Short mmCIF file of C-alpha atoms in Angstrom, two decimals:
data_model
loop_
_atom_site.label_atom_id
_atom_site.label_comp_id
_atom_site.label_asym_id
_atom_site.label_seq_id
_atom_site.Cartn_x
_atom_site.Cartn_y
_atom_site.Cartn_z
CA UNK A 1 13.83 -27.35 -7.30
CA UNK A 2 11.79 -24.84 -5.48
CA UNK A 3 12.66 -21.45 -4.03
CA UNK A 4 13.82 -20.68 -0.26
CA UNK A 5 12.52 -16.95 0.76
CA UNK A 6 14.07 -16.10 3.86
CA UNK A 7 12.13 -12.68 5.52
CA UNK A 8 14.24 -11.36 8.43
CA UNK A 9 11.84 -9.66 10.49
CA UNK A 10 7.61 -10.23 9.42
CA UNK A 11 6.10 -7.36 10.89
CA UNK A 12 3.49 -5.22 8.85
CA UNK A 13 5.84 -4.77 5.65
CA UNK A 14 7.79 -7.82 5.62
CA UNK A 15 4.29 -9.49 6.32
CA UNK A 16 2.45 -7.75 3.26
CA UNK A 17 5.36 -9.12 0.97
CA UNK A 18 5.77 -12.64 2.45
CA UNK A 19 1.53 -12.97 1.79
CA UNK A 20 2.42 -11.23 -1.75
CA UNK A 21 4.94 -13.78 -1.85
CA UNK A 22 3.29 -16.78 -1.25
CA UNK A 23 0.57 -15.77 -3.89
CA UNK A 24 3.07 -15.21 -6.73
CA UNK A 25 5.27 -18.04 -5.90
CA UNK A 26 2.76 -21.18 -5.04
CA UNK A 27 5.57 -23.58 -4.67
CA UNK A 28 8.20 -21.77 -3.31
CA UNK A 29 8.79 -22.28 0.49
CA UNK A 30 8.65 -18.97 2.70
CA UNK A 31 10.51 -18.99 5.85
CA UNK A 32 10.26 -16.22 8.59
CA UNK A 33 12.61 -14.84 11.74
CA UNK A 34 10.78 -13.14 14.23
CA UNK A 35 11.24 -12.27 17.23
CA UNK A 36 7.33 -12.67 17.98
CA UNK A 37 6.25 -15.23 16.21
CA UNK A 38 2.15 -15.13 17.20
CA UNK A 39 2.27 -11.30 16.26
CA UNK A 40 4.08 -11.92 13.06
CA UNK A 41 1.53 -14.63 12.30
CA UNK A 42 -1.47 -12.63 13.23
CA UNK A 43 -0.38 -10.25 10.30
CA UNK A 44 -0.13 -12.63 7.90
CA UNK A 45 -2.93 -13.61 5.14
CA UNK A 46 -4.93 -16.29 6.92
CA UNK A 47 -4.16 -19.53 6.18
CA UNK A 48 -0.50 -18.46 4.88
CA UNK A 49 2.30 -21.07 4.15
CA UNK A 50 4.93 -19.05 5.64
CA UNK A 51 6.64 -20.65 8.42
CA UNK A 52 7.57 -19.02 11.60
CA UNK A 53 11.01 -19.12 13.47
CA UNK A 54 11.77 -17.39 16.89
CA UNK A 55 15.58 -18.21 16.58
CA UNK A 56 17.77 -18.37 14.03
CA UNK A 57 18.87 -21.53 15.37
CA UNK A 58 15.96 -22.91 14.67
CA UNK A 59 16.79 -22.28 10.83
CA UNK A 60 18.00 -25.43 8.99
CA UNK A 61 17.65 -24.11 5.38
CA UNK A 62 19.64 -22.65 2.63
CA UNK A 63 17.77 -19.74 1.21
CA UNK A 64 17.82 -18.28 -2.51
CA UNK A 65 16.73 -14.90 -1.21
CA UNK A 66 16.76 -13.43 1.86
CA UNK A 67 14.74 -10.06 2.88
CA UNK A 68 15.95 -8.06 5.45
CA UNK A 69 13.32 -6.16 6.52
CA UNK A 70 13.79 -5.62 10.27
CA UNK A 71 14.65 -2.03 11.96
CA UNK A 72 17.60 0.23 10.74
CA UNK A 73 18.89 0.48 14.00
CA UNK A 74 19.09 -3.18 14.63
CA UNK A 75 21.31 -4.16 11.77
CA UNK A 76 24.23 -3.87 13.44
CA UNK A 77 22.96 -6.08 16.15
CA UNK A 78 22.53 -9.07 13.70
CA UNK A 79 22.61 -12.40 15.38
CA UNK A 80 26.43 -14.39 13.87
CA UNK A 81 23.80 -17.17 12.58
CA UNK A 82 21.78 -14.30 10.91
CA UNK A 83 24.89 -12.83 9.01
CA UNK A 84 26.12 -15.97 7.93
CA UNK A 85 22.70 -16.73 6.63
CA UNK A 86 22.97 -13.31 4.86
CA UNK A 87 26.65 -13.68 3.77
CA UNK A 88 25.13 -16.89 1.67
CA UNK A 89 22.47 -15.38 -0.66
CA UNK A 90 21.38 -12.62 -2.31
CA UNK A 91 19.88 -10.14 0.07
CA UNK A 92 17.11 -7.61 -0.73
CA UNK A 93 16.60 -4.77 2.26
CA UNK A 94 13.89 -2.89 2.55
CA UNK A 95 15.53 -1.11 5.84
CA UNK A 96 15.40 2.69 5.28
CA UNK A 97 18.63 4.95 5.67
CA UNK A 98 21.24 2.03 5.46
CA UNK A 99 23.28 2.59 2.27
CA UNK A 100 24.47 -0.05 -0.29
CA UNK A 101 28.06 0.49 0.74
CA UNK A 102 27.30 -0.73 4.39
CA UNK A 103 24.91 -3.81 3.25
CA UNK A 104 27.61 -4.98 1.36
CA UNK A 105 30.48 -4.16 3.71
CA UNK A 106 28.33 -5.74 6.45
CA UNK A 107 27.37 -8.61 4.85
CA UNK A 108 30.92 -9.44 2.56
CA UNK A 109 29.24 -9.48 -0.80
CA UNK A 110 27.56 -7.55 -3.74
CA UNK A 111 24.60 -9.38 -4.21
CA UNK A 112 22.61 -6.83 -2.58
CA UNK A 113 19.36 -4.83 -3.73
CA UNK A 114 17.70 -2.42 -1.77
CA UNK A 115 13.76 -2.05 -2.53
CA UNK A 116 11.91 0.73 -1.06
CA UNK A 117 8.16 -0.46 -0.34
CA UNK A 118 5.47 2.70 0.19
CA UNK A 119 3.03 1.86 2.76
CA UNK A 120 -0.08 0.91 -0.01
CA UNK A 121 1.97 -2.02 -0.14
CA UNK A 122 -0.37 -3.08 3.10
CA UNK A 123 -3.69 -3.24 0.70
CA UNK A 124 -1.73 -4.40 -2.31
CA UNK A 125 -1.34 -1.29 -3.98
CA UNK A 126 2.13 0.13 -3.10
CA UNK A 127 4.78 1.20 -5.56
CA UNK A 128 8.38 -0.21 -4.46
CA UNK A 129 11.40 1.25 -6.23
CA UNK A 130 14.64 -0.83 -6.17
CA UNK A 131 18.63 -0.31 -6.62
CA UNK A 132 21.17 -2.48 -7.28
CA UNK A 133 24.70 -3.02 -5.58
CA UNK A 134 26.71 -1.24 -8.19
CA UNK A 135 28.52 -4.04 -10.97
CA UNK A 136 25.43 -6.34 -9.71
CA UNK A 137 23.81 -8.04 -12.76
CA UNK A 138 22.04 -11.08 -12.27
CA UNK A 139 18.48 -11.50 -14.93
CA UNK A 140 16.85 -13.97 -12.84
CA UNK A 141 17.62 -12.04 -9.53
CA UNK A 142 16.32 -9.48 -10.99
CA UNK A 143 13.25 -11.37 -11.84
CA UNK A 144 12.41 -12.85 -8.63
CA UNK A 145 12.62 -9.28 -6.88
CA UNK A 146 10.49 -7.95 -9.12
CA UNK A 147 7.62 -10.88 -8.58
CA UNK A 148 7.91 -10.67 -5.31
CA UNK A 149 7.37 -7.15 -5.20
CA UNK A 150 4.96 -6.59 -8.06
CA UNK A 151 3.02 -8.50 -5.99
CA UNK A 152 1.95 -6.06 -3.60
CA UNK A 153 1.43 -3.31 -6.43
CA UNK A 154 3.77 -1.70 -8.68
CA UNK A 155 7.48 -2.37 -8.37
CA UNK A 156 10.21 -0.52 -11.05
CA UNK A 157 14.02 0.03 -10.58
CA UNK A 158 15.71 3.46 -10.33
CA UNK A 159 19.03 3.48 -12.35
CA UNK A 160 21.58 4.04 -9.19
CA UNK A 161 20.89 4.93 -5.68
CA UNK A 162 20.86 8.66 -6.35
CA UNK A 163 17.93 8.21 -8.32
CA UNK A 164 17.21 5.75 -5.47
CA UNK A 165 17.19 8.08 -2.73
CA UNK A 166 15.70 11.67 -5.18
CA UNK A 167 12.68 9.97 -5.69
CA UNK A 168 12.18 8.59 -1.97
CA UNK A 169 9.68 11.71 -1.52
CA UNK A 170 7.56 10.92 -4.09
CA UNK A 171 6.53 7.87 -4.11
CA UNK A 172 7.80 7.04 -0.13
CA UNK A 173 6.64 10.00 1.46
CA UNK A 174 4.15 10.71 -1.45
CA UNK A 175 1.09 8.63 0.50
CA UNK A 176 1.28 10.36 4.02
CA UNK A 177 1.69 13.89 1.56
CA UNK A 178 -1.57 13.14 0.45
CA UNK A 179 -3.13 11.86 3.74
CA UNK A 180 -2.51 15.78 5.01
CA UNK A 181 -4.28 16.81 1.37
CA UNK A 182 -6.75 14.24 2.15
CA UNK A 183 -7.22 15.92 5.93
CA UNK A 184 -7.17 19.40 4.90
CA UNK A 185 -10.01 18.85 2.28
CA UNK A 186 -12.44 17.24 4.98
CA UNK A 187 -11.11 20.25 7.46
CA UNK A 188 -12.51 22.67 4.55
CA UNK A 189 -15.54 20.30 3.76
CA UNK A 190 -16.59 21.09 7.05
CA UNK A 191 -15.64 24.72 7.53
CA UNK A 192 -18.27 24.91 4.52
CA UNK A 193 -21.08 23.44 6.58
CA UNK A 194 -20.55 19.95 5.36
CA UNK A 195 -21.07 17.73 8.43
CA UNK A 196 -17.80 15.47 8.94
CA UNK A 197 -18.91 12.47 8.77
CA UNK A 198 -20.40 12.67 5.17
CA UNK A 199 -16.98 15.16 4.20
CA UNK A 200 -14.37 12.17 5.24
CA UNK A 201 -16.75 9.90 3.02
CA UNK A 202 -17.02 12.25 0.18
CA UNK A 203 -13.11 13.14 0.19
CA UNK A 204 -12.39 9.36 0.56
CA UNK A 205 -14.00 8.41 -3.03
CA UNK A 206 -13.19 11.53 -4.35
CA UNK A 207 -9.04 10.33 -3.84
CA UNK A 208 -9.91 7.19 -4.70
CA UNK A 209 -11.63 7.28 -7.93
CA UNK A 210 -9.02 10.03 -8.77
CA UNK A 211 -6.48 7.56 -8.05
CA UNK A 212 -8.06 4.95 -10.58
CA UNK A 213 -8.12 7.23 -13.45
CA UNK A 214 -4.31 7.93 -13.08
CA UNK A 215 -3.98 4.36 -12.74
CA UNK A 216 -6.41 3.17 -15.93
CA UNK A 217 -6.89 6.30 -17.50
CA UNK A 218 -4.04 6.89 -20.38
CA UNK A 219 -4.58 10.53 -20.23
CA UNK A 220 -1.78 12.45 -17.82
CA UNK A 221 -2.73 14.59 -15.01
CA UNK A 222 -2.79 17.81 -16.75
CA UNK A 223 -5.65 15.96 -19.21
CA UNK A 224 -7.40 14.73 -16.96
CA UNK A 225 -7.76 17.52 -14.65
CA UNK A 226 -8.91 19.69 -17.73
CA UNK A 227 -11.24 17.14 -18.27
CA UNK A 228 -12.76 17.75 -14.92
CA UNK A 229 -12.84 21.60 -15.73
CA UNK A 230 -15.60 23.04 -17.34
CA UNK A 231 -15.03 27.16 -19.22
CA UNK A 232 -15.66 29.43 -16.28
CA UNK A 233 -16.69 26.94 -14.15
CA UNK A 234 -16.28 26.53 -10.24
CA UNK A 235 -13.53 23.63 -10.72
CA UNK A 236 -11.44 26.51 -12.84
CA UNK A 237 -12.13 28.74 -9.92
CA UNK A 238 -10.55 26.47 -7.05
CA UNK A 239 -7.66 25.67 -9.08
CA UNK A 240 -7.10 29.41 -9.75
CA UNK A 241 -6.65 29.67 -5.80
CA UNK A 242 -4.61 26.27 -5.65
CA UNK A 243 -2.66 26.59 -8.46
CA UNK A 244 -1.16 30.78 -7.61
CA UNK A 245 2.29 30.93 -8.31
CA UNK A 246 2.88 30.95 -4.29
CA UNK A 247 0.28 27.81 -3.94
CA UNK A 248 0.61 24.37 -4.78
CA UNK A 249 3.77 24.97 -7.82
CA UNK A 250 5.52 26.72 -4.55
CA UNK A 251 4.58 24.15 -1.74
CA UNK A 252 5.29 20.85 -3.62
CA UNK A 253 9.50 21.72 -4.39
CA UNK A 254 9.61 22.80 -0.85
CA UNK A 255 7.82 19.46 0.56
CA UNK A 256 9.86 17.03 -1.53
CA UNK A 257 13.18 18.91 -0.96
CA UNK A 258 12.40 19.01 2.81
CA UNK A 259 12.12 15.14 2.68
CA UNK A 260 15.04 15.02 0.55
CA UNK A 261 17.08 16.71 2.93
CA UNK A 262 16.12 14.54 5.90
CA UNK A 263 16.38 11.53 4.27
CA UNK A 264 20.41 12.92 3.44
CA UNK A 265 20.62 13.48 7.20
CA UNK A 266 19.53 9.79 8.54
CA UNK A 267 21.75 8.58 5.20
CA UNK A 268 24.99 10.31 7.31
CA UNK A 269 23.82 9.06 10.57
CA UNK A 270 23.21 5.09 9.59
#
């Protein structure tokens, strides 16, 4: 029998994974509640399966997973219809902030994952990290999430939700951390006398080639940027500059541990 995938809430996430979705599972059916319908269609793939429901009355279906990927803030305004729906399947949420313990006291069971999508996920090439409800073992749960997610990129699973939550800045925050990188070398670029619209090109395939290496090259960073770094060379001069003791090894611990603490903050507040 085929799969139900229920997606609470399609917008530019939950749309990326429903399209990633329907690729990796052909015959499964893929079933959306939106609230806007015509915008949550307009950000699908074109041409994608996925049905569309305003309501949840409109639902007549008895999912095998259900994604909750709609707002932090309105989980506690969940339609009855919508919790019973959620109170009857497993349920992955990819809302930010809301703990495992209130999923699964919300929703009156343990079958809960969270998965925490980074925004590459949009172009297919996100990295999604994913916790289970603690006692939660289920193989073939375990291997749908993954397809679904691995799907739009890279998807892995942290051990607990401390590990959960500690890596959030890396690989969460980690793209917008290197948009600013990305900013302040075409600022630079330019400050040299490059002219900015040949800088934001340069810098652009500069990250993104870097990128593929660390993707398809098996050498680590440290190799690679050696490799880059010719004896006395200007590359070796640069890094001397970004790499001072009060530089990039300084500026990194303080980034992460200032997302860290935030994300401990909106944790006490959900």
């Amino acid at each position: 029998m085929a799969l139900t995938l229920l997606f609470i809430g399609c917008g530019n996430m939950g749309a990326a994974i429903a399209g990633g979705a329907a690729a990796a599972l052909p015959e499964a059916r893929l079933v959306a509640l939106d609230p806007e319908p015509e915008r949550a269609r307009s950000l699908l793939p074109p041409g994608s399966a996925v049905e569309i429901h305003a309501t949840p009355e409109d639902l007549r279906i008895s999912p095998d997973l259900i994604l909750l990927g709609i707002k932090p803030q309105s989980f506690a305004g969940l339609a009855p219809e919508v919790l019973s729906l959620l109170a009857a399947a497993p349920v992955v949420s990819i809302m930010a902030g809301v703990p495992l313990t209130r999923l699964t006291s919300a929703i009156g069971h343990a079958r809960v994952i969270r998965v925490m999508p980074n925004l590459p996920a949009l172009v297919g090439a996100g990295m999604s990290l994913g916790c289970r409800a603690p006692g939660l073992a289920d193989a073939a749960l375990d291997a749908l999430v993954a397809k679904v997610f691995g799907a739009i990129g890279r998807f892995d699973w942290a051990s607990d939700e401390v590990a959960f939550e500690t890596a959030n800045p890396v690989f969460g925050c980690g793209p917008g951390f290197v948009f600013a990188i990305a900013e302040q070398m075409i600022r630079a670029a330019v400050a040299q006398g490059v002219s900015p619209g040949l800088a934001d090109g340069l810098v652009r395939q500069t990250l993104f080639g870097a990128a593929k290496m660390l993707a398809e090259d098996a050498r680590d960073a440290a190799m690679l940027k050696r490799a880059v770094s010719s004896p006395g060379g200007t590359t070796l001069a640069g890094l001397a500059v970004l790499e001072a003791p009060n530089a990039l090894p300084a500026l990194l611990p303080r980034t992460y541990q200032a997302a860290q603490a935030r994300a401990l903050e909106l944790a006490a507040l959900s």
